[in-house]
Each structure stands twice: as C-alpha cells, then as structure tokens.
Coordinates of C-alpha atoms in Angstrom, one line a residue:
M32 CA 34.5 -32.3 -20.3
D33 CA 34.6 -30.2 -22.4
K34 CA 37.1 -27.1 -22.6
H35 CA 36.4 -23.5 -20.8
H36 CA 36.0 -20.5 -22.3
V37 CA 37.7 -17.8 -19.1
A38 CA 36.7 -14.0 -19.7
L39 CA 39.2 -12.3 -16.2
V40 CA 37.9 -8.7 -16.4
G41 CA 40.5 -6.5 -15.5
S42 CA 44.0 -6.9 -16.2
G43 CA 46.1 -5.0 -13.0
P44 CA 47.6 -6.9 -10.8
T45 CA 45.3 -9.6 -9.7
G46 CA 45.1 -10.5 -12.9
I47 CA 48.7 -10.1 -14.1
Y48 CA 49.3 -12.5 -10.5
L49 CA 46.4 -15.0 -11.5
L50 CA 47.9 -15.4 -14.6
K51 CA 51.4 -16.1 -14.0
H52 CA 49.9 -18.6 -12.1
I53 CA 47.6 -20.2 -15.0
S54 CA 51.1 -19.6 -16.6
D55 CA 53.0 -21.6 -14.0
N56 CA 50.5 -24.3 -13.4
A57 CA 49.8 -24.9 -17.3
A58 CA 50.3 -28.8 -17.3
E59 CA 47.0 -28.5 -16.2
F60 CA 44.6 -26.4 -17.1
T61 CA 46.2 -26.9 -21.0
G62 CA 43.4 -29.5 -20.7
H63 CA 40.5 -27.9 -19.4
I64 CA 40.7 -23.7 -20.6
Q65 CA 40.2 -23.0 -24.6
S66 CA 40.8 -19.1 -24.3
I67 CA 42.0 -17.0 -22.4
S68 CA 40.0 -13.6 -22.6
I69 CA 40.9 -9.8 -21.3
F70 CA 38.9 -7.1 -20.5
E71 CA 40.9 -4.2 -20.0
K72 CA 39.6 -0.8 -19.9
S73 CA 42.5 1.4 -20.1
E74 CA 44.7 1.8 -23.5
T75 CA 47.8 -0.7 -21.7
G76 CA 47.4 -3.9 -20.8
G77 CA 49.0 -5.2 -16.8
M78 CA 49.4 -1.2 -14.9
G79 CA 46.6 -0.8 -12.9
M80 CA 44.5 1.4 -12.0
P81 CA 46.8 3.6 -9.3
Y82 CA 50.0 3.1 -11.4
N83 CA 48.6 3.8 -14.7
P84 CA 50.1 7.3 -15.8
E85 CA 46.1 7.9 -16.9
M86 CA 44.9 8.1 -13.2
T87 CA 48.5 9.1 -12.0
D88 CA 51.6 11.9 -11.3
I89 CA 54.8 11.8 -11.6
Y90 CA 55.7 12.3 -8.1
N91 CA 53.9 9.9 -6.1
L92 CA 55.0 7.0 -5.1
A93 CA 55.0 3.5 -5.2
N94 CA 54.7 3.3 -1.5
I95 CA 56.3 -0.7 -1.3
S96 CA 59.9 -1.4 -2.4
S97 CA 61.2 -3.9 -4.3
E98 CA 61.2 -6.9 -2.3
E99 CA 57.8 -6.3 -0.8
I100 CA 56.0 -7.3 -4.3
P101 CA 55.9 -10.7 -4.5
M102 CA 57.7 -12.1 -7.7
L103 CA 56.7 -13.0 -11.7
K104 CA 59.4 -13.0 -14.4
T105 CA 61.6 -11.0 -13.0
S106 CA 62.1 -8.7 -9.2
Y107 CA 61.0 -5.6 -9.6
A108 CA 64.0 -4.0 -8.7
D109 CA 66.6 -5.5 -11.2
W110 CA 63.9 -4.7 -13.8
L111 CA 64.9 -0.9 -13.2
S112 CA 68.5 -2.1 -13.7
A113 CA 67.9 -2.7 -16.7
Q114 CA 66.8 -0.1 -17.9
P115 CA 68.4 3.5 -19.7
K116 CA 68.9 5.6 -17.3
K117 CA 67.5 8.5 -19.9
T118 CA 64.3 6.3 -19.4
L119 CA 64.3 5.8 -15.6
K120 CA 64.5 9.8 -15.3
T121 CA 61.5 10.1 -17.3
L122 CA 60.0 7.6 -15.0
N123 CA 61.8 10.6 -11.9
I124 CA 64.1 8.1 -11.0
T125 CA 67.6 9.7 -10.2
E126 CA 69.1 8.5 -7.7
Y127 CA 71.8 4.8 -8.4
P128 CA 71.8 2.1 -7.8
I129 CA 68.8 1.1 -7.3
K130 CA 67.9 -1.1 -4.5
K131 CA 65.8 -2.9 -3.9
T132 CA 64.7 -1.9 -0.7
K133 CA 63.9 1.2 -1.8
V134 CA 60.3 3.1 -2.4
Y135 CA 59.9 4.9 -6.5
S136 CA 57.5 6.5 -8.7
R137 CA 54.6 5.1 -9.4
I138 CA 54.3 5.2 -13.1
S139 CA 57.2 2.9 -12.7
L140 CA 56.2 0.5 -10.7
G141 CA 52.9 0.1 -13.9
Y142 CA 56.0 0.7 -16.5
Y143 CA 57.0 -2.7 -14.9
F144 CA 53.6 -4.6 -14.9
S145 CA 53.1 -4.1 -17.6
H146 CA 56.6 -5.6 -19.3
Q147 CA 55.8 -8.1 -16.5
Y148 CA 51.8 -8.7 -18.5
N149 CA 53.4 -8.8 -21.8
L150 CA 55.9 -11.7 -20.7
I151 CA 54.3 -13.9 -18.6
I152 CA 51.0 -13.8 -21.8
A153 CA 53.8 -14.7 -23.5
D154 CA 54.7 -18.1 -21.9
L155 CA 50.9 -18.2 -21.9
K156 CA 50.5 -18.4 -25.6
K157 CA 53.8 -20.9 -26.0
S158 CA 51.4 -23.4 -23.1
G159 CA 49.1 -23.2 -26.6
F160 CA 46.7 -21.4 -24.8
D161 CA 44.6 -19.0 -27.1
V162 CA 44.6 -15.6 -25.6
N163 CA 42.6 -12.7 -26.9
E164 CA 42.9 -8.9 -25.7
H165 CA 39.6 -5.9 -26.0
L166 CA 41.7 -3.5 -24.1
G167 CA 40.0 0.0 -24.2
T168 CA 37.0 -2.5 -23.7
K169 CA 34.4 -1.8 -20.3
V170 CA 33.2 -4.6 -19.6
I171 CA 29.5 -3.3 -18.6
D172 CA 27.1 -5.4 -17.4
I173 CA 27.1 -9.6 -16.7
V174 CA 24.6 -11.7 -17.9
P175 CA 23.8 -14.4 -16.9
D176 CA 22.6 -16.8 -20.4
D177 CA 20.4 -19.8 -18.1
S178 CA 20.6 -21.7 -22.1
T179 CA 23.2 -22.0 -22.9
N180 CA 24.8 -22.4 -18.8
Q181 CA 27.2 -19.4 -19.8
M182 CA 27.4 -16.2 -19.0
I183 CA 27.6 -12.7 -21.6
L184 CA 29.9 -10.0 -21.1
V185 CA 27.9 -6.8 -22.4
V186 CA 31.1 -4.1 -23.2
Q187 CA 30.6 -0.4 -23.6
N188 CA 29.7 -0.1 -27.4
S189 CA 27.0 -2.7 -26.5
K190 CA 29.0 -5.4 -28.7
T191 CA 29.1 -8.6 -26.3
Y192 CA 30.7 -12.1 -25.7
S193 CA 29.6 -16.0 -24.2
F194 CA 32.0 -17.4 -21.6
S195 CA 32.0 -20.1 -19.8
K196 CA 33.8 -19.3 -16.6
V197 CA 33.9 -15.5 -16.0
I198 CA 36.7 -13.9 -12.8
I199 CA 35.8 -10.8 -11.9
A200 CA 39.8 -8.7 -10.5
T201 CA 38.7 -4.9 -11.0
G202 CA 40.4 -2.8 -9.5
H203 CA 39.1 1.0 -7.9
I204 CA 36.1 2.5 -7.9
W205 CA 34.9 6.2 -7.3
P206 CA 31.2 6.1 -6.8
E207 CA 30.8 9.5 -5.5
K208 CA 30.4 13.1 -8.2
D209 CA 32.9 15.4 -8.1
Q210 CA 30.9 19.3 -8.1
P211 CA 34.0 21.5 -9.4
E212 CA 31.7 23.5 -9.8
H213 CA 31.9 23.6 -5.8
G214 CA 36.1 22.7 -6.3
Y215 CA 35.4 19.9 -4.0
Y216 CA 36.1 16.8 -6.2
G217 CA 35.4 12.5 -4.6
S218 CA 38.1 11.3 -5.4
P219 CA 41.9 12.8 -6.3
W220 CA 41.6 9.9 -9.1
P221 CA 42.1 11.1 -11.6
I222 CA 45.4 13.6 -10.2
Q223 CA 46.0 15.6 -13.4
K224 CA 42.0 16.9 -12.6
L225 CA 43.7 18.8 -9.4
L226 CA 46.7 20.0 -11.6
P227 CA 46.5 24.2 -12.3
K228 CA 47.7 24.6 -16.1
K229 CA 50.5 25.5 -17.0
N230 CA 52.2 29.1 -15.4
E231 CA 48.9 29.6 -12.8
N232 CA 48.7 28.8 -9.4
Y233 CA 46.5 28.4 -6.7
N234 CA 47.0 30.8 -4.8
Y235 CA 44.4 30.2 -1.6
T236 CA 44.4 26.8 0.9
I237 CA 43.2 23.7 -0.3
G238 CA 41.9 21.1 2.5
T239 CA 41.9 17.1 2.5
L240 CA 39.9 14.6 4.2
G241 CA 42.3 12.8 5.0
A242 CA 45.4 13.2 5.9
S243 CA 47.2 8.9 5.3
L244 CA 48.9 7.6 1.5
S245 CA 46.4 9.2 -1.3
A246 CA 46.3 13.0 0.5
F247 CA 50.3 13.4 0.2
D248 CA 49.4 11.9 -3.4
V249 CA 47.7 15.8 -3.4
V250 CA 49.8 17.2 -1.4
T251 CA 52.7 15.9 -3.6
S252 CA 51.1 16.9 -6.7
L253 CA 50.3 19.5 -5.9
A254 CA 54.2 21.3 -4.4
H255 CA 55.1 20.0 -7.3
R256 CA 53.3 22.8 -9.6
H257 CA 53.7 25.2 -6.3
G258 CA 57.4 25.6 -5.3
Q259 CA 61.0 23.7 -5.9
F260 CA 62.5 20.8 -3.3
V261 CA 66.3 21.1 -2.3
E262 CA 67.6 19.5 -0.5
S263 CA 70.7 21.9 1.1
S264 CA 73.0 21.2 5.1
K265 CA 69.5 21.5 7.1
G266 CA 67.8 18.4 4.7
L267 CA 65.0 18.8 2.2
E268 CA 63.4 22.0 1.8
F269 CA 61.1 23.3 -0.3
I270 CA 61.4 26.9 -1.0
L271 CA 57.4 28.7 -2.6
N272 CA 57.5 30.5 -5.6
E273 CA 56.7 34.0 -5.2
E274 CA 53.4 33.7 -7.1
A275 CA 51.9 31.4 -5.3
N276 CA 52.6 32.6 -1.5
K277 CA 49.3 32.1 -0.3
F278 CA 48.7 27.9 -1.6
K279 CA 48.8 25.7 1.3
I280 CA 47.5 22.1 1.9
V281 CA 45.3 21.7 5.5
M282 CA 45.0 17.7 6.1
H283 CA 42.1 17.3 8.1
S284 CA 42.4 13.8 10.2
A285 CA 39.5 13.0 12.3
E286 CA 42.3 12.7 15.5
G287 CA 44.6 14.4 14.0
W288 CA 47.9 12.5 13.0
L289 CA 49.8 11.1 10.3
P290 CA 50.6 7.9 9.2
H291 CA 53.3 6.2 10.4
L292 CA 56.6 5.5 8.5
Q293 CA 57.4 3.0 7.0
Y294 CA 59.9 0.1 8.9
E295 CA 62.6 -2.7 8.7
Q296 CA 61.2 -5.2 8.5
E297 CA 62.8 -8.6 8.8
K298 CA 61.0 -11.4 6.3
P299 CA 58.9 -8.9 4.1
I300 CA 57.1 -11.1 2.5
R301 CA 53.8 -11.7 4.5
E302 CA 52.9 -15.7 5.1
I303 CA 48.8 -17.2 6.8
Y304 CA 50.8 -19.4 9.4
R305 CA 54.0 -17.8 9.9
H306 CA 52.6 -17.9 13.6
T307 CA 50.5 -20.0 14.2
T308 CA 49.2 -23.5 12.3
R309 CA 46.4 -24.9 11.3
H310 CA 45.8 -27.1 14.1
E311 CA 45.9 -24.5 15.9
L312 CA 44.1 -21.9 13.7
L313 CA 40.9 -24.4 13.3
S314 CA 40.4 -25.8 17.2
L315 CA 39.7 -22.4 18.6
I316 CA 36.7 -22.6 16.4
D317 CA 33.7 -22.9 19.6
E318 CA 31.1 -25.0 19.8
N319 CA 28.4 -22.8 17.4
G320 CA 31.2 -22.5 14.6
F321 CA 32.8 -18.9 15.9
L322 CA 36.5 -18.3 16.0
P323 CA 35.8 -15.9 18.9
F324 CA 37.9 -12.7 17.9
N325 CA 39.3 -12.3 21.8
K326 CA 40.1 -16.6 21.8
F327 CA 43.2 -15.7 18.2
F328 CA 44.5 -12.5 20.2
D329 CA 44.6 -14.7 23.4
V330 CA 45.8 -18.0 22.2
V331 CA 47.4 -16.1 18.5
C332 CA 48.2 -13.1 18.4
R333 CA 50.0 -12.5 22.3
P334 CA 52.3 -14.8 22.1
A335 CA 54.5 -13.5 18.6
I336 CA 54.0 -10.1 19.6
I337 CA 55.2 -10.6 23.0
R338 CA 58.2 -12.1 21.1
A339 CA 58.1 -9.3 19.0
F340 CA 58.5 -7.3 21.6
E341 CA 60.6 -8.7 23.7
R342 CA 62.7 -8.9 20.2
D343 CA 62.2 -4.8 20.3
D344 CA 63.3 -4.7 23.5
D345 CA 59.7 -3.1 24.9
K346 CA 59.5 -3.9 28.2
K347 CA 56.7 -2.3 29.3
L348 CA 54.3 -3.9 26.6
V349 CA 55.8 -7.0 27.6
R350 CA 54.9 -6.9 30.6
F351 CA 52.0 -5.6 30.1
L352 CA 50.8 -8.4 27.2
N353 CA 51.4 -11.3 29.9
Q354 CA 48.9 -9.8 32.5
A355 CA 45.7 -11.9 31.1
D356 CA 43.0 -9.4 31.6
Y357 CA 45.0 -6.6 29.1
S358 CA 43.0 -6.9 26.5
V359 CA 43.4 -6.2 22.5
L360 CA 41.9 -3.1 22.9
D361 CA 43.9 -2.1 25.8
F362 CA 46.9 -3.5 23.1
I363 CA 45.3 -0.7 20.7
E364 CA 45.0 2.3 23.0
E365 CA 48.0 2.0 24.5
M366 CA 49.9 1.9 20.4
E367 CA 47.8 5.1 20.0
S368 CA 48.7 7.3 21.7
K369 CA 52.8 6.3 21.4
H370 CA 51.8 8.1 18.0
D371 CA 49.0 11.6 19.9
Y372 CA 51.7 13.4 19.6
I373 CA 51.5 16.9 20.5
N374 CA 52.6 18.5 17.3
S375 CA 52.0 15.9 14.5
F376 CA 54.8 17.0 12.5
E377 CA 57.3 17.5 15.1
G378 CA 56.3 13.6 16.0
M379 CA 57.1 12.9 12.1
R380 CA 60.3 14.3 12.3
N381 CA 61.3 12.4 15.3
E382 CA 60.0 9.2 14.1
L383 CA 61.9 9.8 10.8
A384 CA 65.2 10.2 12.7
K385 CA 64.7 7.1 15.0
A386 CA 63.1 4.8 11.1
K387 CA 66.7 6.1 9.3
S388 CA 68.9 5.3 11.7
A389 CA 66.8 1.7 12.1
A390 CA 67.5 1.3 8.3
K391 CA 70.8 2.5 8.1
H392 CA 72.2 -0.3 10.5
N393 CA 68.9 -3.0 9.3
E394 CA 66.9 -2.7 12.5
P395 CA 62.9 -4.5 11.6
V396 CA 60.4 -2.6 14.3
H397 CA 58.8 -6.7 14.5
W398 CA 56.0 -5.9 16.6
M399 CA 54.5 -4.2 12.9
E400 CA 55.8 -6.7 11.2
T401 CA 54.3 -9.4 13.8
L402 CA 51.2 -7.9 13.6
D403 CA 50.5 -7.5 9.8
D404 CA 51.1 -11.1 9.6
L405 CA 48.9 -12.0 12.3
M406 CA 46.1 -9.6 10.7
Y407 CA 46.3 -10.9 7.6
C408 CA 46.1 -14.3 8.9
L409 CA 42.6 -14.1 10.6
N410 CA 41.8 -12.3 7.0
F411 CA 41.5 -15.3 5.4
H412 CA 39.2 -17.4 7.6
S413 CA 37.8 -14.7 8.3
E414 CA 34.7 -15.9 7.5
L415 CA 34.6 -18.4 11.2
L416 CA 33.4 -14.3 12.5
S417 CA 30.4 -12.9 14.4
A418 CA 29.1 -10.3 13.7
E419 CA 29.7 -8.9 16.5
D420 CA 33.5 -9.6 16.2
H421 CA 33.0 -7.8 12.4
K422 CA 32.6 -6.0 13.8
F423 CA 34.8 -4.5 16.5
F424 CA 37.7 -5.3 13.9
R425 CA 36.8 -2.9 11.3
K426 CA 35.7 -0.1 14.3
K427 CA 38.4 -0.7 16.9
M428 CA 40.7 -2.6 14.8
M429 CA 41.2 -1.3 11.3
P430 CA 41.6 2.7 11.7
F431 CA 44.6 1.1 13.5
L432 CA 45.5 -1.2 11.1
M433 CA 45.7 1.8 8.5
N434 CA 47.7 3.8 10.6
V435 CA 50.2 1.6 12.0
I436 CA 50.5 -0.7 8.0
A437 CA 49.7 1.6 5.5
A438 CA 53.5 3.3 6.8
L439 CA 54.3 6.3 4.5
P440 CA 57.9 6.4 2.5
L441 CA 60.9 7.4 4.2
S442 CA 61.0 10.2 1.6
S443 CA 57.9 11.2 2.0
A444 CA 57.2 12.3 4.8
A445 CA 60.6 14.4 4.4
I446 CA 58.9 16.0 1.8
L447 CA 55.8 16.8 4.9
L448 CA 58.3 18.0 6.9
A449 CA 59.4 20.6 4.2
L450 CA 56.4 21.6 3.6
Y451 CA 55.9 22.5 6.8
D452 CA 58.6 23.9 8.1
A453 CA 57.8 26.5 4.9
D454 CA 54.4 26.6 6.5
C455 CA 53.0 25.1 3.1
I456 CA 51.2 22.8 5.6
T457 CA 49.5 22.0 8.7
L458 CA 47.2 18.6 10.6
K459 CA 43.4 19.2 11.5
E460 CA 41.9 17.3 14.3
G461 CA 38.0 16.9 14.2
S462 CA 35.4 14.7 12.0
V463 CA 34.1 16.0 8.4
E464 CA 30.5 16.7 8.1
I465 CA 30.9 18.0 4.1
L466 CA 27.6 20.6 3.9
E467 CA 26.1 19.9 0.7
H468 CA 23.1 22.1 0.4
Q469 CA 25.1 25.0 2.2
N470 CA 27.6 24.8 -1.6
I471 CA 26.4 27.8 -3.3
S472 CA 29.4 30.0 -3.2
G473 CA 31.4 28.7 -5.4
K474 CA 33.5 26.7 -2.6
T475 CA 33.2 24.2 -0.2
I476 CA 31.9 24.3 3.1
I477 CA 32.3 22.1 5.5
E478 CA 32.1 21.9 9.3
V479 CA 34.8 20.8 11.6
T480 CA 34.2 18.4 15.2
D481 CA 37.1 18.3 17.6
K482 CA 37.4 16.3 20.7
D483 CA 35.3 18.5 22.8
S484 CA 32.2 19.1 19.6
K485 CA 33.2 22.1 19.7
I486 CA 31.8 23.4 15.9
E487 CA 33.8 25.7 13.0
K488 CA 32.9 26.1 9.5
I489 CA 35.4 25.9 6.7
E490 CA 35.0 27.2 3.7
Y491 CA 37.2 25.2 0.4
N492 CA 38.1 26.9 -2.8
M493 CA 38.9 23.1 -3.7
F494 CA 39.1 20.5 -1.6
V495 CA 39.5 16.4 -2.1
N496 CA 38.6 13.2 -0.3
C497 CA 41.3 11.6 0.3
S498 CA 39.8 8.7 2.8
G499 CA 40.5 6.7 0.8
Q500 CA 38.5 3.2 -0.8
G501 CA 36.1 1.5 1.3
K502 CA 34.2 -1.8 0.9
L503 CA 31.6 -1.2 -1.9
E504 CA 28.4 -1.2 -1.0
F505 CA 26.0 -3.9 -2.3
D506 CA 23.9 -1.5 -4.5
D507 CA 26.9 0.3 -6.3
Y508 CA 27.5 -3.2 -7.7
P509 CA 28.8 -2.5 -10.8
F510 CA 27.3 -5.4 -12.5
A511 CA 23.8 -4.7 -12.4
S512 CA 21.8 -8.3 -13.9
L513 CA 24.0 -10.3 -11.4
V514 CA 22.4 -8.3 -9.1
E515 CA 18.8 -8.5 -10.6
Q516 CA 18.8 -12.0 -11.4
G517 CA 20.1 -13.3 -7.6
I518 CA 23.1 -14.4 -9.2
V519 CA 25.1 -12.4 -6.5
R520 CA 23.8 -11.6 -2.5
K521 CA 25.1 -9.1 0.0
A522 CA 27.9 -10.5 2.0
S523 CA 26.5 -11.9 6.0
A524 CA 28.3 -12.5 9.4
K525 CA 26.0 -14.0 11.6
F526 CA 25.3 -13.0 15.4
R527 CA 26.5 -14.7 17.7
E528 CA 23.9 -13.3 20.4
L529 CA 20.3 -12.3 18.4
P530 CA 20.6 -8.6 18.8
D531 CA 17.1 -6.8 20.6
K532 CA 15.4 -4.9 18.1
K533 CA 13.5 -2.4 20.1
T534 CA 17.5 -1.3 20.6
K535 CA 18.8 -1.0 17.9
R536 CA 18.4 2.5 15.8
P537 CA 16.7 2.7 12.3
D538 CA 19.5 2.5 9.8
E539 CA 20.9 0.0 12.4
I540 CA 17.5 -2.8 11.3
K541 CA 18.4 -1.8 8.2
N542 CA 21.6 -3.8 7.9
I543 CA 20.8 -6.8 10.2
L544 CA 19.1 -10.2 8.5
F545 CA 16.5 -11.3 10.7
T546 CA 15.5 -15.1 10.2
E547 CA 13.3 -17.2 12.0
N548 CA 15.5 -18.2 14.4
D549 CA 18.8 -16.2 12.9
A550 CA 20.4 -13.2 13.0
F551 CA 22.9 -11.4 9.8
W552 CA 25.0 -8.1 9.4
F553 CA 25.6 -7.5 5.8
T554 CA 29.1 -6.6 6.5
G555 CA 29.5 -4.5 2.4
G556 CA 29.9 -6.3 -0.7
I557 CA 28.8 -9.3 -2.8
D558 CA 29.7 -12.4 -0.9
V559 CA 32.1 -15.3 -2.2
D560 CA 32.9 -18.8 -0.9
A561 CA 36.4 -20.2 0.4
G562 CA 37.8 -20.2 -3.7
Y563 CA 35.8 -17.4 -4.5
R564 CA 32.8 -18.4 -6.2
V565 CA 29.5 -15.9 -5.7
I566 CA 27.5 -17.2 -4.0
K567 CA 24.0 -16.6 -5.1
K568 CA 21.0 -15.6 -4.0
N569 CA 19.5 -19.1 -3.0
G570 CA 22.7 -20.0 -1.2
S571 CA 24.8 -21.8 -3.5
P572 CA 27.6 -21.5 -5.6
D573 CA 28.3 -20.4 -8.4
E574 CA 31.0 -21.9 -11.1
R575 CA 31.1 -20.0 -13.5
I576 CA 32.0 -16.5 -11.4
H577 CA 35.3 -16.4 -9.2
D578 CA 35.6 -12.2 -8.3
I579 CA 39.0 -11.7 -6.6
S580 CA 37.7 -7.3 -7.0
F581 CA 39.3 -6.9 -3.6
I582 CA 36.6 -3.8 -3.7
H583 CA 33.4 -6.9 -3.7
T584 CA 34.6 -9.0 -1.2
A585 CA 36.2 -6.6 0.8
G586 CA 33.4 -7.4 3.8
C587 CA 34.4 -11.0 2.9
R588 CA 38.1 -10.6 3.1
P589 CA 38.3 -6.6 5.3
Y590 CA 42.2 -7.2 5.4
S591 CA 42.7 -7.9 2.2
Y592 CA 45.1 -5.2 0.6
G593 CA 48.2 -4.6 -1.5
L594 CA 49.8 -6.8 -4.5
Q595 CA 51.0 -9.5 -1.9
A596 CA 46.8 -9.9 -1.9
C597 CA 46.5 -9.5 -5.1
N598 CA 49.1 -13.0 -5.5
A599 CA 47.2 -15.2 -2.2
T600 CA 44.0 -14.1 -3.8
S601 CA 44.7 -15.3 -7.4
L602 CA 46.2 -18.7 -6.3
I603 CA 43.8 -19.4 -3.4
L604 CA 41.3 -19.5 -6.2
L605 CA 43.5 -21.7 -8.4
E606 CA 44.6 -23.6 -5.9
Q607 CA 40.9 -24.2 -5.9
W608 CA 39.8 -24.8 -9.0
K609 CA 43.0 -27.3 -9.5
K610 CA 42.1 -28.7 -6.9
S611 CA 38.1 -29.4 -7.9
I612 CA 39.3 -30.9 -11.5
Q613 CA 41.9 -33.4 -10.3
E614 CA 39.3 -35.0 -7.4
N615 CA 36.5 -34.0 -9.2
L616 CA 34.5 -32.2 -6.0
N617 CA 31.6 -29.0 -6.6
D618 CA 31.9 -28.3 -2.2
L619 CA 35.2 -26.9 -1.2
S620 CA 33.6 -24.5 1.3
S621 CA 34.0 -26.0 4.2
I622 CA 38.1 -24.5 5.9
E623 CA 38.8 -27.6 6.8
A624 CA 39.7 -28.2 2.8
T625 CA 40.6 -24.7 2.3
T626 CA 42.7 -25.0 4.7
K627 CA 44.9 -27.1 3.3
T628 CA 45.6 -24.1 0.5
Y629 CA 46.8 -22.0 3.0
E630 CA 49.2 -24.8 4.6
N631 CA 50.2 -26.5 1.4
N632 CA 51.4 -22.9 -1.2
E633 CA 54.6 -21.0 -0.6
G634 CA 53.2 -17.3 -1.5
L635 CA 50.9 -17.6 1.6

C-alpha cells in the first residue's frame, strides 16, 4: 500500500494533540504516512486563535488551569515554572510560585502550546516522518481530483498542493462583519480593534451582547485602558482615570445572569464512561435505534447526580431527584432559580466568598463536575439522539450548561466586582435585536425586550457582539469545492415522529428534509462519521478527508468544546484510523465499533 501524504489544516490545540497522538503511535504510522504537511494561517505554529497575541490581549485570562489541560510533552505549570521571572512578567504573571490550579494569561498559554508544538514536531522528525510547515499560509479551498484520487489544497496565493489525506483542524470563525462606522463589532476578535489609541479615552457607555467569558475579555481589556486596579484593605478596587469619567460598560444578558464561577474539581479531566459503562449506555437504545434523552437522564444521569448532591450535602435536591416524576426540565429550572439573583453582582459577591472558601479547603462542587462528565459522555453518542432530543438539547440544555460549566475564574470575578463598586459596569436583562437599518447616526441602535415584553431603544457609540462562537451553518462552510462537488453534506438527525408540515412555520420547514417515510432536521454544520471522516452527499464516508473542527461539526457533536475535547477528538480519529489499518476495515461507522475506542483509551 502506498504511504499517505497527509495535510493538517490548522496547528491550534486540536492539531497539536493530533500530532502528539501520531508521535505516540509512531511505530504503527511510520509505515503508512510518508509526509505530514501543516498549514497554519498565523506566522507562528501551535498557538491557536484564542491564545495568539495577534488576537488576544495580555489582560485576558485563559479560563483553564494546568491540571485541566491534557498532557503534552510537559505540563503547562511546569513550563511556566521553568520560565525566567522577567519572561513571566511580560506574560502578565507576577505571583509565585506557579500553581497547577491557578488560571494565567491566555497569551502565556499560547506560548506554551507553541513550545509544545515545536517539541512534538522534533519528535515526529526523529521518528522518521517527513514534516513540512507552511506558516502564514491560509487554505482557501480544498478541491477533489478524481483522476488521481487526491485532494488539492488551494492557498491564498493560488498555489496548490496535492495530498492523499487531509485533516481539517481549524478553529474559530467569525463570519459577521464589523461596522466600525457605526461602532458595531460582530465579534471581539482581534481584540486590538476595540482598544483606544494611546492617550485616548472612551468617554461614553459601551455595550456588549452577552455577559459571559467573551464579554469579560472586552471588559477587562477596556477597563485596564481607562483606569487601574489596586489592592486595598477592602480587596481589589478600580480607580477610574480622571479624564475617563464617563467610561462605562453595559453587558446585555437575555436572562440577566452573570456566569457561574470556577469551581473546585475532584477529577479535573473528563471521562466519557466515568458514570456509566459502554454496555449500559448501548442497552438504552430503543427499537428504532434512538437513545432517548429522558431515558439517558433517568438511568445514567439521575443516580450520578443524586450521589453528587449527597456529597455536596444538598438534601433538597436529593429529595427532588429521588422522585420519579422529577424531570430534567424540573432540574434545570431549580438550578437556574438558585442563580437568579435580584442583583447579579451581589449574587456573584456571595458566590465568590463561597468559592474562595471551597478552594482554600479543597472542597469540590460535585454536582457541577458530574454534570459536565455526563454531558461529555452524551456528546460522543449524540448520533443516537432523535431530532426532537437534539432540539431540546440546544434550546434547553446548552444555555444552562454554558452558564454552569463555562465558569469564570475567581480573579475575573474580583475584577467585575471592582468595576461594579466603581459604578463602571452594569448588567441589563432582556433579549436584544440590533436595528441595522437604523444605524445611520454613526451609532448602533438596539431594541431590548424585557420579560414583561416592554421594549426599549438604546444607542451605543460602541457595541460588541460577545455572544460567542455558535455552530457554523452549512452555507458558511469555508471550502466551497467540497460543498459544490458533494464531498460534504449537511448534518442532520432523524425525527422520532414525523412532523406535520401544516403546523410548522416556513422557517422551520426549510430546516427539515422530508423523505417518503421519514423526516430529518438539519442540526447545523457538516456531517461526519465516528472517525470524523466527512460524509458525502451520497451518504458514504470519504477516506480522504477528516474534519475535527468543532465549529464545523457542532451539529454532530454539540458539547465539544475546550482543550479536553481537542485531545479526545484527535485521539478518536487516530484510533479509528489505526483500527482500519490493523483490521483492514473500511466501515467503522457503527456505534458498537466506535464505543470500543472510548472504552479502551485513556484521555477519553
């Protein structure tokens, strides 16, 4: 068999973990891989968009600690500890010793990843792989060449490269365009575009759509340019520059929530089968091939969450969950009510005191940790969910999970509270509509609808969409030739019950594919199989292309996010590829075959 010439598109964390797993399995793959060519649009390999100084700011925090990062060559904490203090200062790290439980600047994590990337590249070369790096090179299209059975990569200068296997590991995409003439920004990135010039101040109110982690990046970057944070006997305080006396930030949140805070964990690395077994989970599949979400909650989640609340000494939730008719919706509503403060900042202040105490005494919040594990498990079995359950997960579960699990570091909470005490930040509840057709004043005009349906119009000199990266719609897939030639197709889930066209709105109908006997809901992005091979329009996988970009595959894997999923996704791809080599199998798409990979590998 001819050896593969492999292209890796993207060298961020997912690409790094993929390269690490190839290196770890060099004995199996040196006979099957001739060369590995890495295409990275940044001039620096291995950093990844969120951690690259071209995109982020020295004041932005990584939101993850060393103990939560799957192992590369060395741990993040050990790498930081080995750096001179002068270097650490340039990375906004001034507290010593370095701790594996502490969160540090996002830029420092970028330099760590780049260092690890270079070490892994060196290991691959030592193992006999021919590795070629194409830095500062953006891939703009991937074109199938049926005459050679190759894939042709087209880069921005129209140069082309030919490969027998392409692995797409690109990161965030921000398709919405900025409108700086109206002070509107479709995303915070690169964050430098939002910063005032030297000796300039924004003497007006700035709005953000969203009040979670991306919004906090905007808040902290702008706050450090308009004042200074100082420690006092009262704690952290913010002193506003005299010449910036009208500077203020309003964060818009539909529910009026600030994010939960970082919580102590007993086992920081997620595992797919921590609270169930492969056999138990597969036994829940019904006669129509579905894994009903309610059954997953009752059989797998309920007992695990009960045990967690018992350890957290929450007798009320234990009592509720032991009632057979207490549903997952009841659980969501109960936990949301605990976070529904009259004043979100004062609620955060109380939560911060408790979180600091838990950290000091090493007291994990077991229910949050358990819930994260359970949803991580479901994510890698989501092809078994019906369209109805996919819709429920996106509409009800994901907003709840993102508020609970996408936790704000305690140091970030202290900054928010310092700004609040200085009357430089506030939170406004209500859904937001951006009135683009009225953006004729040089400002962004929005309409805010509160829970009582009262509508208010607000004008902003600067308004930043911080709602975060959602799933990519199929029409926005960046490699047009793969779409045009049917190499990729829309991700979808089959309805358990055939929907009635007469009761559906036109916008709902366009997202449903009706066949003679069935209907499928388009879940967003592209379809991939268990080994992340893209699924062609005719329903068969294409051996030449794997796509492990979370943005592209969020329709299939809705709870893939973070560095642990980067590691797991790349490991699944490599294990499935290795299995196809060892067993000479082409069809590894069955859930039974896939889950054996989950069961037998650490890091999943």
